[in-house]
Short mmCIF file of C-alpha atoms in Angstrom, two decimals:
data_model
loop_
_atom_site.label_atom_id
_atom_site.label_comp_id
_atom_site.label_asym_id
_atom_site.label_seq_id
_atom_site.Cartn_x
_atom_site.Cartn_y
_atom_site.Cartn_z
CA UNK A 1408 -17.19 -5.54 -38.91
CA UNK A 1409 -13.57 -6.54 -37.72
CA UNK A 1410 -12.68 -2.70 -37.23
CA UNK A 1411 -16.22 -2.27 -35.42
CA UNK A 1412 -14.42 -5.41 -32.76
CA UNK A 1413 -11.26 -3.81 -32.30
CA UNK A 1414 -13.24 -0.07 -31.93
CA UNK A 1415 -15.52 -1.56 -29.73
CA UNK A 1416 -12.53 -3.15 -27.55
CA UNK A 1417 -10.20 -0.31 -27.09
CA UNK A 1418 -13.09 1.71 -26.14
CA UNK A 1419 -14.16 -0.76 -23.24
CA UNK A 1420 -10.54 -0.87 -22.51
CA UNK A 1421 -10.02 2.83 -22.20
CA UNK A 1422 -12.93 3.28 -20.44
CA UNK A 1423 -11.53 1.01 -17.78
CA UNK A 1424 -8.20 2.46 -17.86
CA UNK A 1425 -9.49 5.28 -16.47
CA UNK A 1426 -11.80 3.31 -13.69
CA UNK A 1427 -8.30 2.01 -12.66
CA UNK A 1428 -7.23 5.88 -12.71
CA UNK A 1429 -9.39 7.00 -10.61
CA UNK A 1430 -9.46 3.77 -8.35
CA UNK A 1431 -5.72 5.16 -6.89
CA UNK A 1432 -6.26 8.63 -6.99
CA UNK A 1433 -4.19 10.60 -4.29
CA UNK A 1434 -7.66 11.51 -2.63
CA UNK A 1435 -6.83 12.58 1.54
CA UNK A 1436 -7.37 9.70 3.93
CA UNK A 1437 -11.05 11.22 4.83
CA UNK A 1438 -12.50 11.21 1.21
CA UNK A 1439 -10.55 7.64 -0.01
CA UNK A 1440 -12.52 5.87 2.57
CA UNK A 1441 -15.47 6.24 0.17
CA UNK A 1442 -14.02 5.89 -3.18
CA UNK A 1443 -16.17 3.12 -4.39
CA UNK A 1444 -14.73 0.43 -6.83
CA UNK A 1445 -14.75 2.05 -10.30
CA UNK A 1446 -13.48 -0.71 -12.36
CA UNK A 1447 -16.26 -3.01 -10.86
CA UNK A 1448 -18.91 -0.33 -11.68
CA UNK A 1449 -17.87 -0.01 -15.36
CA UNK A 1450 -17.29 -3.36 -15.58
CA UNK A 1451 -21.18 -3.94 -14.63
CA UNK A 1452 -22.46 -1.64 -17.58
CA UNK A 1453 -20.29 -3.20 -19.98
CA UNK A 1454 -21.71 -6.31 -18.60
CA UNK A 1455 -25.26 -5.25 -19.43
CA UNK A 1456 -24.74 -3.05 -22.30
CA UNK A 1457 -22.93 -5.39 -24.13
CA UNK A 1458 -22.93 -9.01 -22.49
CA UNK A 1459 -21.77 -11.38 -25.31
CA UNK A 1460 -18.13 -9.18 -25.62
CA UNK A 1461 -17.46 -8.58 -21.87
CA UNK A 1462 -18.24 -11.61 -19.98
CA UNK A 1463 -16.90 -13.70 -17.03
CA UNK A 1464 -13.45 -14.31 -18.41
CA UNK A 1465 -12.75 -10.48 -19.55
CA UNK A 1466 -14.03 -9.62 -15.45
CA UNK A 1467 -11.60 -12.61 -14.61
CA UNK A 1468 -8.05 -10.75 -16.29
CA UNK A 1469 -9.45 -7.24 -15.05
CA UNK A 1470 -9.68 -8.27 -12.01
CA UNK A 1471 -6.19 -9.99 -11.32
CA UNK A 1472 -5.20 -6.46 -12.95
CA UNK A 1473 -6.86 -5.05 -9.79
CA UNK A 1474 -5.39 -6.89 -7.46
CA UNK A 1475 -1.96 -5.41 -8.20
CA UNK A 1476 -3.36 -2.46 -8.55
CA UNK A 1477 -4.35 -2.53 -5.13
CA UNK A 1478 -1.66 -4.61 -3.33
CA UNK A 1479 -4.45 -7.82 -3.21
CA UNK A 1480 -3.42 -11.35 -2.72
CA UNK A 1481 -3.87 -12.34 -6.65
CA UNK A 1482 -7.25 -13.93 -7.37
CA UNK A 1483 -9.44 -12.21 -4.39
CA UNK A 1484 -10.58 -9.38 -7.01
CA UNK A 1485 -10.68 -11.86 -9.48
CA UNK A 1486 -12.83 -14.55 -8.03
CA UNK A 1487 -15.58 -10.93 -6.48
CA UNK A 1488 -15.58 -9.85 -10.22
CA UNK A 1489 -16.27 -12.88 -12.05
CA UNK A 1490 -18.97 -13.73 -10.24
CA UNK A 1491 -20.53 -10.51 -10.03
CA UNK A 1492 -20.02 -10.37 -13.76
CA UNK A 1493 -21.39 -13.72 -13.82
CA UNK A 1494 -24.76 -13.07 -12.45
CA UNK A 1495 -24.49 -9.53 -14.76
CA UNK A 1496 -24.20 -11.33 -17.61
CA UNK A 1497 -27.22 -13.97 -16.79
CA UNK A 1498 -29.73 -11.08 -15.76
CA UNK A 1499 -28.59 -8.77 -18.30
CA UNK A 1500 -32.20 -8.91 -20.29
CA UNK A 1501 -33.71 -8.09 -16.83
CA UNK A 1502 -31.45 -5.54 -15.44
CA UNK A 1503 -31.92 -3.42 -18.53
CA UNK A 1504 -35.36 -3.23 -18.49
CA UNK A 1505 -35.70 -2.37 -14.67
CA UNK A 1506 -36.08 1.36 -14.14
CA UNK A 1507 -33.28 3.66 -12.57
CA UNK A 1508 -33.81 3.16 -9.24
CA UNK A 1509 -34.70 -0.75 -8.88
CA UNK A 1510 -31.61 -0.88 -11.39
CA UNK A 1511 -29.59 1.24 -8.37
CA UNK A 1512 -30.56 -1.01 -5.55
CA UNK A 1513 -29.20 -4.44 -7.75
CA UNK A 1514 -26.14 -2.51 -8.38
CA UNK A 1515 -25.58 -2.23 -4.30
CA UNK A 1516 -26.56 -5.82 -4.33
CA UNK A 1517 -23.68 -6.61 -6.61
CA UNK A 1518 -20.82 -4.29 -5.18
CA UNK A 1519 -21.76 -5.68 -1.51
CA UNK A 1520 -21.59 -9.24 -3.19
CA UNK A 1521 -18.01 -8.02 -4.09
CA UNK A 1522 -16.83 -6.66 -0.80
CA UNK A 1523 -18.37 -10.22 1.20
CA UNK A 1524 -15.96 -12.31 -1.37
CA UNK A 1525 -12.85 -9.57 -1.09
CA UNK A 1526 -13.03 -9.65 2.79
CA UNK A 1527 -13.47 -13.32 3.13
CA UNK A 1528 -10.77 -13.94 0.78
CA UNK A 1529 -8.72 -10.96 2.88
CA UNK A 1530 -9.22 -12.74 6.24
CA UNK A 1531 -6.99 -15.76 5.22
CA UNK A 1532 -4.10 -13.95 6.03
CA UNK A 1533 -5.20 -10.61 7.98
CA UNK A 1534 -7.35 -8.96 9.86
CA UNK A 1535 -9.37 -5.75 8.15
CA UNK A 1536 -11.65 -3.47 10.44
CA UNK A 1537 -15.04 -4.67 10.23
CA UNK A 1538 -18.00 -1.86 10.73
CA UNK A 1539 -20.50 0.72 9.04
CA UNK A 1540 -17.47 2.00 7.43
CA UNK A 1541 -15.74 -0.71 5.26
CA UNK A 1542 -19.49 -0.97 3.05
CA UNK A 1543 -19.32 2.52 2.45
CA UNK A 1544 -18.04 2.36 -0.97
CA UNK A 1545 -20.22 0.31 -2.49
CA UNK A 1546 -23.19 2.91 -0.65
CA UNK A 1547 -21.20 4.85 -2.46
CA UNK A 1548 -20.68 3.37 -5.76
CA UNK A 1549 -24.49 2.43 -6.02
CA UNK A 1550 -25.14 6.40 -5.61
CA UNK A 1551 -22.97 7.19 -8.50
CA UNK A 1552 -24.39 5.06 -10.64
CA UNK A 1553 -27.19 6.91 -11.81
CA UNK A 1554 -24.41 9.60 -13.00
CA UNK A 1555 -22.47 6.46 -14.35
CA UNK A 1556 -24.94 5.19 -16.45
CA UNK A 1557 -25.98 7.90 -19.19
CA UNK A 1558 -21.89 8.99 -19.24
CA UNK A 1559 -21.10 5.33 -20.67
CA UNK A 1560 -24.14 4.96 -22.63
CA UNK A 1561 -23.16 8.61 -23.82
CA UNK A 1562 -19.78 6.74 -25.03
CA UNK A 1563 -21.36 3.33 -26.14
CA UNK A 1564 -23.60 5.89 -28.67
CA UNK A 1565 -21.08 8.10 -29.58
CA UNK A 1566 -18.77 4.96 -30.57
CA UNK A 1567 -21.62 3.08 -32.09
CA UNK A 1568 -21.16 0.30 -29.91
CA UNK A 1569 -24.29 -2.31 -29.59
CA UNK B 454 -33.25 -3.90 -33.81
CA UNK B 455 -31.30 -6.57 -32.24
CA UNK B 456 -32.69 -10.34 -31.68
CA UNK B 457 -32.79 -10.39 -27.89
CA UNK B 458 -32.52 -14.31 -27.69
CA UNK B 459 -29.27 -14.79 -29.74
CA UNK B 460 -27.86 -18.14 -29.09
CA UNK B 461 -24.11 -18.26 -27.30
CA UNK B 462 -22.25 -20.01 -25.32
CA UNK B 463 -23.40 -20.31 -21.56
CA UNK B 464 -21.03 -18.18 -18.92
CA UNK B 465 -21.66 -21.18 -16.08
CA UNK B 466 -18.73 -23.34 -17.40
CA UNK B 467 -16.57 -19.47 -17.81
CA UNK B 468 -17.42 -18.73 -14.47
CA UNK B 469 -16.71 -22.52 -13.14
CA UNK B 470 -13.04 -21.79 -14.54
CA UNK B 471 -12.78 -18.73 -13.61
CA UNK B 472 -13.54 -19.17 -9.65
CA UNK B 473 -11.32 -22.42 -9.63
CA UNK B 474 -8.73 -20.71 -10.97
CA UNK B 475 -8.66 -18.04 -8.83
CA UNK B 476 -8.63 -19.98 -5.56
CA UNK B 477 -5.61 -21.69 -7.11
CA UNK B 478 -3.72 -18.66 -7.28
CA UNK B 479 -5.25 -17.56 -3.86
CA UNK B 480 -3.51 -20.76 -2.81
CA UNK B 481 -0.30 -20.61 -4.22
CA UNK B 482 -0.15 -16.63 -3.42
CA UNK B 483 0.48 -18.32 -0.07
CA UNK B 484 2.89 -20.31 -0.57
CA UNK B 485 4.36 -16.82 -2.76
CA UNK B 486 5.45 -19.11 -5.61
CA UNK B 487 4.01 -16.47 -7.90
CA UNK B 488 6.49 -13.74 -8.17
CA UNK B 489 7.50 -13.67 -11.93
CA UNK B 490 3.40 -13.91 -12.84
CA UNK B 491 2.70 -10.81 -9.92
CA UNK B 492 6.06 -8.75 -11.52
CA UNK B 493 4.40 -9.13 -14.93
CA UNK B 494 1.13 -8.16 -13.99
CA UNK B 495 2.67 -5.25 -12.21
CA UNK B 496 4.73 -3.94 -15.26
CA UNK B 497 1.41 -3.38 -16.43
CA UNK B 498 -0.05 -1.24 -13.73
CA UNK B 499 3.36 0.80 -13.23
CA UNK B 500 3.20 3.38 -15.80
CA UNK B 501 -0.48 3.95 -14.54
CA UNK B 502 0.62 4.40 -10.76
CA UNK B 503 3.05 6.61 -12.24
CA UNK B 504 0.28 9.06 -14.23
CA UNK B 505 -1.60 9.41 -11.48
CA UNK B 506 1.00 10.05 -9.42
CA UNK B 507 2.25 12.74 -11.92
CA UNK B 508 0.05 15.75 -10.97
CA UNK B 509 0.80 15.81 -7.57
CA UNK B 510 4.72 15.92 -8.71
CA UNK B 511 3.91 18.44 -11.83
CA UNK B 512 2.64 20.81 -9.08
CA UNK B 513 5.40 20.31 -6.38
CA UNK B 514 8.16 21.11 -9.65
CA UNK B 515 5.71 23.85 -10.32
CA UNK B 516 5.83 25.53 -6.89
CA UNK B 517 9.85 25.13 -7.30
CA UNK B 518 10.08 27.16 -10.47
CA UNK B 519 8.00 29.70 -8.56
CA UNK B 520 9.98 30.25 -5.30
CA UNK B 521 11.42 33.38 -4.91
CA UNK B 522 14.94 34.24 -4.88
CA UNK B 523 15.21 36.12 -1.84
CA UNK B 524 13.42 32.67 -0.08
CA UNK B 525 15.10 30.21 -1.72
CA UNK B 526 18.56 32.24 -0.35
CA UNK B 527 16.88 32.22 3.07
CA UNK B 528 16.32 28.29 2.81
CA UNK B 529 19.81 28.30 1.77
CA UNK B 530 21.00 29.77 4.66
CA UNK B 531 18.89 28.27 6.70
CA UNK B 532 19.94 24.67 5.38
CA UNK B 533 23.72 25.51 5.43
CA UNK B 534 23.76 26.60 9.14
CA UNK B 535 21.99 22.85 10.17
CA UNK B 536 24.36 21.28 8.33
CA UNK B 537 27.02 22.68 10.17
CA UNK B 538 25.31 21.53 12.93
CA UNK B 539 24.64 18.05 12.14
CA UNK B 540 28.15 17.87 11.04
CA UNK B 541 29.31 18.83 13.93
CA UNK B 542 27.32 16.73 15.88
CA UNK B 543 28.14 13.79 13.50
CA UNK B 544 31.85 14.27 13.99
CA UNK B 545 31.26 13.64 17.95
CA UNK B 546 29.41 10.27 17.19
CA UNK B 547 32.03 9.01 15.09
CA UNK B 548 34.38 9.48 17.88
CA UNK B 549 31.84 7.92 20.16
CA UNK B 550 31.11 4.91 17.67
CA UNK B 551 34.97 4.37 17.94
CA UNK B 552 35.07 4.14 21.33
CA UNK B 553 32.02 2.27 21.97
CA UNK B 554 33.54 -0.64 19.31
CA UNK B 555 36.81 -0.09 21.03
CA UNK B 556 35.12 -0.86 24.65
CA UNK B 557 32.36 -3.84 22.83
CA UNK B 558 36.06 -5.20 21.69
CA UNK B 559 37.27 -5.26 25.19
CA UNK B 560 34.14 -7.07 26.73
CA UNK B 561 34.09 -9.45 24.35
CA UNK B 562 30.79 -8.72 22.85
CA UNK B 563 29.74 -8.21 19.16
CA UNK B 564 27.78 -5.46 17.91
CA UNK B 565 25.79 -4.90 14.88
CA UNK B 566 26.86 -1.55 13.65
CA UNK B 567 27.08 0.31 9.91
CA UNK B 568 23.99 0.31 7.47
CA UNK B 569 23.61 1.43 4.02
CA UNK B 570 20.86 4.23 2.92
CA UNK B 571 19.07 4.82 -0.30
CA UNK B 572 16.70 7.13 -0.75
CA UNK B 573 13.02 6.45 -2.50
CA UNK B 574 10.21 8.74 -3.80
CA UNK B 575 7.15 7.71 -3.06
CA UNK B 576 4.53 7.52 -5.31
CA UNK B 577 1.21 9.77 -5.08
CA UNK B 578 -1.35 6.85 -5.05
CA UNK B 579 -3.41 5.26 -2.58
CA UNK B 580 -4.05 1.60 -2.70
CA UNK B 581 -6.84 0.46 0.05
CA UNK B 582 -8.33 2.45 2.93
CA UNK B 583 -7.44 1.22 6.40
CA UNK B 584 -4.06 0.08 5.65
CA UNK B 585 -1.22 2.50 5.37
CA UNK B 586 0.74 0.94 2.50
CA UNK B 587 2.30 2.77 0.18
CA UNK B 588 4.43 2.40 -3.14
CA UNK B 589 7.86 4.07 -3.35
CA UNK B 590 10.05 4.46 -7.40
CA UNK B 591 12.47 2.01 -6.11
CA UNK B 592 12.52 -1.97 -6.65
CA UNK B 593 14.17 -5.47 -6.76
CA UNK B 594 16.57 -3.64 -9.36
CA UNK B 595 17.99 -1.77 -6.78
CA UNK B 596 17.94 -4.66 -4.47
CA UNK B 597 15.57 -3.57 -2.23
CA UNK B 598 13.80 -6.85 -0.18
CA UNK B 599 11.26 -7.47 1.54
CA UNK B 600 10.92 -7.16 5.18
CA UNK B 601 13.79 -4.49 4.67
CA UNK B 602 13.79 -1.66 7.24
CA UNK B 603 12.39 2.14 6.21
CA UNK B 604 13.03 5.54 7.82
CA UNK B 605 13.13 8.88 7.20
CA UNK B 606 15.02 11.87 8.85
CA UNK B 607 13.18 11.71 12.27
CA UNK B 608 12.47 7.73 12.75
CA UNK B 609 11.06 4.67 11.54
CA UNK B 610 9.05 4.80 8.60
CA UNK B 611 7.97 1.02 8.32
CA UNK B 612 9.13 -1.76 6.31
CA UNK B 613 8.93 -3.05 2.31
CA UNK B 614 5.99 -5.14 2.16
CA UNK B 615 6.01 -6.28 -1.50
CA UNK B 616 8.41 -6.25 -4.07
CA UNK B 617 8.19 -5.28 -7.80
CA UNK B 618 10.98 -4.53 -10.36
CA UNK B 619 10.41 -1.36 -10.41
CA UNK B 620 8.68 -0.26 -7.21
CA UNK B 621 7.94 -1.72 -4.00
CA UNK B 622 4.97 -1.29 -1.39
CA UNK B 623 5.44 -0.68 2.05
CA UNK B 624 3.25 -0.81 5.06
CA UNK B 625 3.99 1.48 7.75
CA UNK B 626 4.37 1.31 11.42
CA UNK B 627 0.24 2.48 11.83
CA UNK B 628 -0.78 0.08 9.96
CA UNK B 629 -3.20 -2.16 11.90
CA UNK B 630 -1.56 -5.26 10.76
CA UNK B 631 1.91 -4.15 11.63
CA UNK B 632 3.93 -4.53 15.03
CA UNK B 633 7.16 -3.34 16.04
CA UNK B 634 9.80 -4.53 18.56
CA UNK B 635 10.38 -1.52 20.79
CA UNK B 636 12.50 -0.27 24.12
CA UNK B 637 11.76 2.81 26.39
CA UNK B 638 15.00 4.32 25.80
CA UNK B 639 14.98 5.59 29.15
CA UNK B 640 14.78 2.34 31.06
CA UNK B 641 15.49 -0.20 28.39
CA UNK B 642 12.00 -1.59 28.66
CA UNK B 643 11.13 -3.58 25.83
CA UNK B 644 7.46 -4.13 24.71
CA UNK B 645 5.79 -4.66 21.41
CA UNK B 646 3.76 -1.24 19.57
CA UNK B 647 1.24 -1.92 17.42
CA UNK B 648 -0.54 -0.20 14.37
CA UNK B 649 -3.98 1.37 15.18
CA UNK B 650 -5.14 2.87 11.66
CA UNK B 651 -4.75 6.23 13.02
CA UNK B 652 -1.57 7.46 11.12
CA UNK B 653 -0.46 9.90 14.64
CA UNK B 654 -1.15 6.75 17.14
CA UNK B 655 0.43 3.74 18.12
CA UNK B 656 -0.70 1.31 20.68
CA UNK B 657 1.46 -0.40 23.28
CA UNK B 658 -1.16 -3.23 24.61
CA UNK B 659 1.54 -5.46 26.47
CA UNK B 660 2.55 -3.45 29.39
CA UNK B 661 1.46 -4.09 32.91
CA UNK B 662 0.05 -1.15 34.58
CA UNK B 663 2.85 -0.54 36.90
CA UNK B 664 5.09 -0.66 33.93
CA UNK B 665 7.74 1.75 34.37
CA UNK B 666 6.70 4.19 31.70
CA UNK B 667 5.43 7.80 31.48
CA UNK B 668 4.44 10.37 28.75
CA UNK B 669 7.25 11.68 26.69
CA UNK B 670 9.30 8.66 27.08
CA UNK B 671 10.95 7.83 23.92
CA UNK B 672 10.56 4.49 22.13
CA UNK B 673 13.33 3.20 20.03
CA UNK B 674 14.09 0.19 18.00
CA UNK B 675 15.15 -2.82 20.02
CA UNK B 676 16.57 -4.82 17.87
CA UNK B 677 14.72 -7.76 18.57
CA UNK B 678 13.15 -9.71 15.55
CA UNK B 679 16.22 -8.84 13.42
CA UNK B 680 13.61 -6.98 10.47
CA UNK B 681 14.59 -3.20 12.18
CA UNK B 682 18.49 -2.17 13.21
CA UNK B 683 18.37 -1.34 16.71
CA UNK B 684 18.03 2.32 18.08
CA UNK B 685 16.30 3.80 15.69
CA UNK B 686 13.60 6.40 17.49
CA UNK B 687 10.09 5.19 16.62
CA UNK B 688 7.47 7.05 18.53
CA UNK B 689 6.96 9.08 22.03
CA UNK B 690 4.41 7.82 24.67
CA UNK B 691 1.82 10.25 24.65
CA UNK B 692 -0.78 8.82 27.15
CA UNK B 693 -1.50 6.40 30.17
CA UNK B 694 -4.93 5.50 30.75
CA UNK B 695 -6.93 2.67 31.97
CA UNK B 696 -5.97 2.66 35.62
CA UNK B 697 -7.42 -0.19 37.39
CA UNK B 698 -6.61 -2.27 34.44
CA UNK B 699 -4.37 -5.48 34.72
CA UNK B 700 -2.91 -4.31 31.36
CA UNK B 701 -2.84 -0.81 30.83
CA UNK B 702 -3.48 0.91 27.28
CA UNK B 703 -0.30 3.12 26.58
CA UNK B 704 -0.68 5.22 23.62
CA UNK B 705 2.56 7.04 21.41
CA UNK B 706 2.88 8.81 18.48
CA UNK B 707 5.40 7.90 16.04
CA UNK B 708 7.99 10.61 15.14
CA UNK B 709 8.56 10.43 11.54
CA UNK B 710 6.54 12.34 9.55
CA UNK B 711 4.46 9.64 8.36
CA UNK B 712 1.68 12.03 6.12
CA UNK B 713 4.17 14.07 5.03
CA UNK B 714 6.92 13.08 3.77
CA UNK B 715 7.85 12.49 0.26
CA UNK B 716 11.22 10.57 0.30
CA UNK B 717 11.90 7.67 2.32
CA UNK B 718 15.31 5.91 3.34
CA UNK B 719 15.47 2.39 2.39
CA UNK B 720 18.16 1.03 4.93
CA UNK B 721 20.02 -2.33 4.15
CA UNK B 722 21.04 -3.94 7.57
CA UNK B 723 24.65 -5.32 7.47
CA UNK B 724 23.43 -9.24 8.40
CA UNK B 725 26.89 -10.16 10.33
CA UNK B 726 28.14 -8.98 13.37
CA UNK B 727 31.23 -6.40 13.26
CA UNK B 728 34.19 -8.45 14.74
CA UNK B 729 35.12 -7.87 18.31
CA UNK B 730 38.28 -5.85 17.27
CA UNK B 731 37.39 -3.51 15.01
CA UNK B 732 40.39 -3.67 12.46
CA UNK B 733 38.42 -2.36 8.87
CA UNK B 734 36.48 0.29 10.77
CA UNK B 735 39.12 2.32 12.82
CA UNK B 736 41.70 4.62 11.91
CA UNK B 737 45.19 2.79 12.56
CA UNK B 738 45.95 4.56 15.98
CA UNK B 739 42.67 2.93 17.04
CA UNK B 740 43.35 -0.37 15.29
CA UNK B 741 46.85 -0.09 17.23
CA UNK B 742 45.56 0.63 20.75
CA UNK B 743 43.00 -2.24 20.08
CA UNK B 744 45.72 -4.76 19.50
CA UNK B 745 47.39 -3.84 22.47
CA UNK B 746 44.26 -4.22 24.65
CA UNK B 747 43.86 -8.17 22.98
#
């Protein structure tokens, strides 16, 4: 059971290792605009899959990680992901059993949620182009996450993690 | 089969803690009293910023190991004749720094002269779109600061935004957030030029429209604001437009190869004034003529 903890957390800790990976990628300038936030998408099926080991406080420590990670004041990824994983980890029963594409639409609910509390936190101290273009990741994210989905379920089976 | 309704502990006091404390650090990140926290977090993130940025590097020491002979002679060549050149051009400046000190020592006036250089890789990883930030291999261990001046070969780069120990993240002279002091170098003009986003553009929004400036008018450093050494080249004015306009919208495109470069010049500013009469910088025939002229 204790090795089935530790499995279970490296796993969920690799798999956002590589979010974080592919978060900074050297994509050009015309393709980065629409890299959607991978850490937050992960961090939303772990949420789901498996709600009583990744909860507010785990979304909480990723996301100060992401701040750095992204030159952030620390605490304005923290504060979007905790409460995103918040209201994850409160509708977990119903998000699960919606189908694909109602299940889609919540996760653009949630990344948007994200982006609101990132650029109100952001505005404090600068100004960031407002426009179409600054939602387009989470468009973008909420597109992936079809493909998302069955890959980490793929690894949550293949790890026997429940 | 799992029991769906297993009994835990609720998330609303998690989440309660969670938001309060990060407005707390949201409010002392103001008041930057963070540092050691932000240096550990970052010692984390590092050696990730540093895979990533390892392909990109694999490949350029890849095409190296590749090059031909015959065109690594030619670059050779090539390199050897414009350093004879800028040698040679660099020996006339030396003389002329001399004798501008010399002349700065006979009006009475103090100059800010002599910087130090070290030279940074940057790092293959983006951060956020719309702001042109970007992490160099070189940190607080090597002294850089913040708000320290950056160039490359052709201009000015930007300046260090952010500190860590062992790599630092600086926003550039496009960046939307960023302004820099400038003067037409023609004219001595000075006006502000600000970031647009568009890494070829910068904006010069303060100028009247019978400003005394024209297309291909250089714009260099002026010195003013004490973050950037003065006369440094920053950008060329590349368009007027908006005639009719109380304040016309110049436009001017910086000259350092913002996209493409891959090592930057960290420059450290000397903070005091050279003395009037220039005694540890000249040669002692100059330090004797100077005498004479006090």
């Amino acid at each position: 059971m204790l090795q089935n903890r530790t499995a279970t957390r490296l796993v969920v800790l690799a798999s956002l290792l590589s979010a974080m990976i592919l978060r900074i990628m050297p994509l050009p300038a015309e393709l980065f605009i629409y890299n959607p936030d991978w850490m937050l998408l992960f961090l939303i099926y772990w949420a789901i899959a498996i709600p009583e080991r990744v909860g507010v406080g785990y979304a909480w420590a990723m996301g100060l990680l992401s701040d750095v990670l992204t030159g952030r004041m620390l605490g304005q990824h923290a504060l979007a992901y905790s409460v995103v994983i918040f209201a994850c980890v409160k509708l977990h029963n119903r998000l699960r059993a919606y189908p694909l594409f109602q299940q889609t639409i919540s996760v653009l609910l949630l990344l948007l949620i994200s982006q609101i509390l990132i650029s109100w936190t952001q505005n404090i101290k600068s100004t960031i182009p407002f426009g179409f273009i600054y939602w387009l990741p989470s468009l973008v994210g909420a597109l992936v996450w079809p493909a998302i989905l069955p890959l980490l379920r793929l690894v949550r089976r293949a790890y026997n993690i429940a | 089969m799992k029991p769906i309704f297993t009994k835990r502990s609720s998330p609303n006091t998690g989440l309660f803690v969670c938001v309060f404390a990060s407005l707390a650090l949201l409010a002392c990140e103001q008041q930057s009293l963070l540092t050691p926290f932000r240096d550990l977090l970052t010692s984390v993130v590092y050696p990730l910023q540093q895979l990533v940025s390892s392909p990109t590097q694999g490949i350029k020491k890849l095409g190296e190991a590749f090059s031909s002979h015959a065109g690594l002679l030619a670059e050779n060549e090539e390199l050897r004749r414009e350093h004879l050149l800028l040698s040679a051009k660099l020996s006339k400046f030396a003389a002329l720094e001399q004798e501008n000190l010399r002349l700065r020592g006979l009006l009475d006036t103090s100059f800010k002269l002599g910087e130090q250089v070290m030279i940074a890789e940057l790092l293959a990883v983006n951060l956020v779109p719309y702001e042109h930030v970007v992490v160099v291999n070189k940190g607080s261990r090597f002294g850089v600061y913040p708000g320290q001046p950056v160039m490359d070969a052709h201009g000015v780069v930007g300046q260090v935004l952010r500190v860590n120990p062992q790599s630092s993240e600086i926003i550039l002279i496009t960046d939307p957030n960023h302004a820099i002091p400038v003067q037409v170098n023609r004219n001595g003009l000075r006006t502000i030029a600000q970031g647009t986003g568009q890494i070829d553009k910068l904006s010069l929004p303060f100028l009247s429209s019978n400003a005394d400036i024209q297309p291909g008018d250089v714009l260099v450093t002026s010195g003013m604001g004490g973050v950037f050494p003065q006369g440094y080249p920053v950008a060329t004015v590349v368009a007027a437009n908006g005639e009719g306009n109380a304040f016309a919208k110049f436009a001017a495109a910086p000259v350092a190869k913002l996209d493409r470069n891959r090592e930057l010049l960290l420059v450290w500013n000397k903070p005091d004034p050279i003395p009037r009469v220039p005694d540890q910088v000249s040669s002692p025939k100059d330090s004797t003529t100077s005498h004479a002229a006090k």
